[in-house]
Short mmCIF file of C-alpha atoms in Angstrom, two decimals:
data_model
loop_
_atom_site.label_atom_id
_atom_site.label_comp_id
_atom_site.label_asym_id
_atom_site.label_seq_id
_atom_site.Cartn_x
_atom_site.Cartn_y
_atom_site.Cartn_z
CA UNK A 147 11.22 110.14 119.40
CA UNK A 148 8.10 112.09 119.68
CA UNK A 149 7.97 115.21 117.08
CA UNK A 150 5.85 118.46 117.26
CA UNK A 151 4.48 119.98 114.69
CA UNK A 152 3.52 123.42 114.94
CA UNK A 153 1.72 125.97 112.89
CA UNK A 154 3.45 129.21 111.55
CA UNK A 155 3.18 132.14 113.29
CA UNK A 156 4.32 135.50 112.39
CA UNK A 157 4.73 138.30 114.33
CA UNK A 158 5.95 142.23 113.30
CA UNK A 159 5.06 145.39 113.97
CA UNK A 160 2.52 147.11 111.84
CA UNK A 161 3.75 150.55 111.71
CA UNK A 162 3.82 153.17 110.14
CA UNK A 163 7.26 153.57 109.46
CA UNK A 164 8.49 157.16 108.55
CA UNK A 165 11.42 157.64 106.32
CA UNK A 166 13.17 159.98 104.48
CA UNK A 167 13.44 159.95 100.56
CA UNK A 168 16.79 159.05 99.87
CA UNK A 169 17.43 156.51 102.67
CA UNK A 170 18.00 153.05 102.80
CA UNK A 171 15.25 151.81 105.43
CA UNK A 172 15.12 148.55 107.87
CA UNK A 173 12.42 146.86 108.23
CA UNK A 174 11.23 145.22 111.66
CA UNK A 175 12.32 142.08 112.09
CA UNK A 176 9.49 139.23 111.15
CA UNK A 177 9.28 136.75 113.95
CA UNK A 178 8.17 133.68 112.56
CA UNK A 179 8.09 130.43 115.00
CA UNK A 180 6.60 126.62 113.48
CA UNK A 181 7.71 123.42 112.91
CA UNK A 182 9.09 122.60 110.63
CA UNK A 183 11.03 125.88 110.22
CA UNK A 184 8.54 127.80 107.98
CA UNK A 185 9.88 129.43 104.26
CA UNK A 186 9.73 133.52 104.67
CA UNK A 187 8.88 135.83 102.16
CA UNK A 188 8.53 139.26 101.54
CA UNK A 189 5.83 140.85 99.42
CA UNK A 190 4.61 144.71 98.53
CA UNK A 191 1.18 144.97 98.38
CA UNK A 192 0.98 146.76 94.75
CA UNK A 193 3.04 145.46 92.68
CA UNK A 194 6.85 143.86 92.63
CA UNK A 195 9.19 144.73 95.78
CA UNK A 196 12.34 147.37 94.01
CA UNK A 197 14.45 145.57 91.74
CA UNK A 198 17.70 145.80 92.79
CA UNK A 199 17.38 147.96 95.76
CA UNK A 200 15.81 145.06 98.33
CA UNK A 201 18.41 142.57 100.41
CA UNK A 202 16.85 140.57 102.68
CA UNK A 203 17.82 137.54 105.00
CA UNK A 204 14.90 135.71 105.78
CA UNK A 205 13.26 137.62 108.71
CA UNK A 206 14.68 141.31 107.82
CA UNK A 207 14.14 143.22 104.67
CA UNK A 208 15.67 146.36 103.40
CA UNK A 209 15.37 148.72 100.58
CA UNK A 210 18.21 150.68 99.52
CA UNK A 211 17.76 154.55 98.13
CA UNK A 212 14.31 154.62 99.27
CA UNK A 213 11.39 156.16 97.01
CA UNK A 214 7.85 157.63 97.17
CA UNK A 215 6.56 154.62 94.91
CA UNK A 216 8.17 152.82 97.73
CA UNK A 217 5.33 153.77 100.18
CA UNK A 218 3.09 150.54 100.83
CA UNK A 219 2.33 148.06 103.08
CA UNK A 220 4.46 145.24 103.05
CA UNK A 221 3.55 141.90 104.22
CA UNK A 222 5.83 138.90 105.92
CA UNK A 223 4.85 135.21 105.34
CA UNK A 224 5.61 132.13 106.61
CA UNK A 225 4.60 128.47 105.16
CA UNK A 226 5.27 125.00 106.52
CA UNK A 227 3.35 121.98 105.76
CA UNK A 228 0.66 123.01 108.15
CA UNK A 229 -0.34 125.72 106.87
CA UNK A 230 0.61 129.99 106.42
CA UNK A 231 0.26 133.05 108.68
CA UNK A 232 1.27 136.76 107.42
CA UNK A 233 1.66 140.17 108.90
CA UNK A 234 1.97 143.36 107.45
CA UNK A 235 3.88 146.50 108.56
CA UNK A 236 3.20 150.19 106.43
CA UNK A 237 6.44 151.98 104.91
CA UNK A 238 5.17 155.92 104.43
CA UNK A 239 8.55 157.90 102.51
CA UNK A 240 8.56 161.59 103.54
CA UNK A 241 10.05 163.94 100.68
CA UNK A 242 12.33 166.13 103.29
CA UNK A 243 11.01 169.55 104.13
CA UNK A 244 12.95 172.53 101.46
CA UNK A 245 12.37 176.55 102.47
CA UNK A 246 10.54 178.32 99.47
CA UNK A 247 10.94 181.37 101.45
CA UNK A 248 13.22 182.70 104.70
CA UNK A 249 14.21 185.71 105.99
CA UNK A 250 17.77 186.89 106.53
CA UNK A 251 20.63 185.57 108.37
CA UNK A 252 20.61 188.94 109.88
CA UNK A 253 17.84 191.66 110.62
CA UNK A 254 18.49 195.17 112.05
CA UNK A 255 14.79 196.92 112.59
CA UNK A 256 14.41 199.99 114.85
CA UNK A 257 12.94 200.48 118.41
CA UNK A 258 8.93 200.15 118.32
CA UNK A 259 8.83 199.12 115.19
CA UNK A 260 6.81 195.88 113.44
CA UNK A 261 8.45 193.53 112.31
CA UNK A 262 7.71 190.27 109.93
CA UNK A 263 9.64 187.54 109.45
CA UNK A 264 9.15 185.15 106.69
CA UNK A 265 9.06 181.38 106.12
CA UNK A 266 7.01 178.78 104.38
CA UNK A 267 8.51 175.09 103.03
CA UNK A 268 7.45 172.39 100.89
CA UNK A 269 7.54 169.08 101.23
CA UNK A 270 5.42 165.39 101.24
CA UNK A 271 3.07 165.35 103.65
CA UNK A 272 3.20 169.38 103.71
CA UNK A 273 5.40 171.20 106.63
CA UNK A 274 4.08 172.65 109.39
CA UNK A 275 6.06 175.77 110.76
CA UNK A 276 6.68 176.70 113.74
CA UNK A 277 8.68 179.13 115.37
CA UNK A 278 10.61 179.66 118.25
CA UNK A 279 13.41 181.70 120.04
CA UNK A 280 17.07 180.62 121.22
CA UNK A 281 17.10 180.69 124.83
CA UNK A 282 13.98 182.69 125.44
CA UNK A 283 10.47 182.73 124.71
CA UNK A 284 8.62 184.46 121.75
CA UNK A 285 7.64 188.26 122.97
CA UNK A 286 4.91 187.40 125.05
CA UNK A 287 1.46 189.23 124.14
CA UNK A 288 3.51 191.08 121.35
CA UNK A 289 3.99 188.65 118.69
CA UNK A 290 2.10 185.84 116.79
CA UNK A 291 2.08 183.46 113.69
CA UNK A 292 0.36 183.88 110.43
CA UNK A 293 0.38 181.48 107.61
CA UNK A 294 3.86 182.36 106.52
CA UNK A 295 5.25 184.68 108.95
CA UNK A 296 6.08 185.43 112.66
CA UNK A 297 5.06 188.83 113.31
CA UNK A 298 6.12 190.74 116.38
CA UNK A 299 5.00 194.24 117.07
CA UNK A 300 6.19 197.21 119.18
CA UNK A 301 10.08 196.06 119.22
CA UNK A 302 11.63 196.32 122.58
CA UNK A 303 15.79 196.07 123.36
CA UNK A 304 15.23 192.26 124.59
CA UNK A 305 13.52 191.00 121.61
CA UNK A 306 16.96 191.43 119.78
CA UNK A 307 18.11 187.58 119.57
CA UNK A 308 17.70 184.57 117.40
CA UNK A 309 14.63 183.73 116.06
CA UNK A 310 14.55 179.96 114.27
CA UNK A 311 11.75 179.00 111.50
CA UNK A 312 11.39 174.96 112.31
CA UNK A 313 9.57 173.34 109.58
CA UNK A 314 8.65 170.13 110.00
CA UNK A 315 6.96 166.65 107.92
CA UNK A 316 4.85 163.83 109.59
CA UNK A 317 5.52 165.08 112.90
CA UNK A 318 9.44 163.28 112.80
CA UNK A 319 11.68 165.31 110.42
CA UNK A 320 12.42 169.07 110.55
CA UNK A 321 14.68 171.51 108.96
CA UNK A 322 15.47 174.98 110.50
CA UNK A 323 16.19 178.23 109.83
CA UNK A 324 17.62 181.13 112.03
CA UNK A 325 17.48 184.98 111.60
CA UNK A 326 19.48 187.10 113.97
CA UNK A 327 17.44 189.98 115.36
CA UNK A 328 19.62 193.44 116.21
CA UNK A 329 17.25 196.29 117.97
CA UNK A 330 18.55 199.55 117.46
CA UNK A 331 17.20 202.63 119.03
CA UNK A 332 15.62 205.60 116.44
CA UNK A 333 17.54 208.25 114.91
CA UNK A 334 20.48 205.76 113.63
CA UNK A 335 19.43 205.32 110.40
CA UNK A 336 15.77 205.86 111.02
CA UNK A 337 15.01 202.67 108.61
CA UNK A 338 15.08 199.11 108.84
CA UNK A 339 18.35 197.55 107.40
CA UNK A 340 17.97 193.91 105.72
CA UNK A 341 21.43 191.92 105.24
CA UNK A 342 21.00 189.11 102.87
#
């Protein structure tokens, strides 16, 4: 009977791993090879891994109701007689983009007229917005983006439609918002109309 014995080695992927606040996140699975089988562990790099909020089998960890102290790296060890190895993969939590600011469900503005709509979020990292149009592209040559607005100028009868605020954290998670644009032609009211 001849035996091997082989040196841990532990393999996972490093990450980062986005998730939202609030979630209960899966690790990647450690794979750990040596002989004899090696003891896994789990460890945070600051500090204890969540009481009461971390299951794990052996190879997979996960933390229930996930927080922003929970963002860390997290490293996966294996020990036999020979000797240790460890990886580490990066947890980043992402607080969910909220509007601070959005325009109306509905919009009625006149022919040739300016119009702004509003829209800025917060969140952790910070949103980005963007904006775009159901089923059609933003007025071409007519319209652009400031910091908190999409402003389109010199209204025309096609630009009536929906126009969607997208705000979105660490590149993965997004929220929308839609306003629906109605054109009318001068002389109806002679004002723009806002509908809350």
């Amino acid at each position: 009977l001849v035996l091997f014995l082989v040196h841990p080695r532990v393999a996972l992927h490093p990450g980062p791993h986005y998730t939202p606040e609030g979630s209960n996140f899966n690790f990647p699975v450690c794979h750990v090879t040596g002989h004899p089988a090696p003891m896994v562990t789990w460890r945070k790099s600051s500090g204890l891994l969540p009481q009461g909020r971390v299951h794990y089998n052996n190879t997979g960890l996960q933390i229930s109701d996930v927080r922003k102290s929970d963002s860390d790296a997290y490293f996966c060890s294996a020990v036999n007689m020979l000797g240790s190895d460890v990886s580490k993969t990066l947890l980043v939590v992402v607080s969910l983009p909220r509007f601070t600011l959005k325009s109306p469900a509905k919009i009625v503005a006149t022919l040739g007229s300016d119009l702004t709509l509003k829209c800025s979020a917060t969140g952790d990292p910070q949103p980005t917005i963007t904006w775009k149009r159901q089923g059609a592209q933003l007025p071409f040559g007519r319209s652009h983006v400031s910091k908190e607005a999409l402003i389109i100028n010199g209204l025309k009868m096609e630009d009536a439609g929906n126009y969607i605020c997208v705000a979105t954290s660490a590149g993965v998670f997004s929220v929308e918002h839609g306003s629906y644009l109605e054109v009318k032609k001068p002389g109806w009211f002679g004002i723009t109309k806002i509908y809350s």
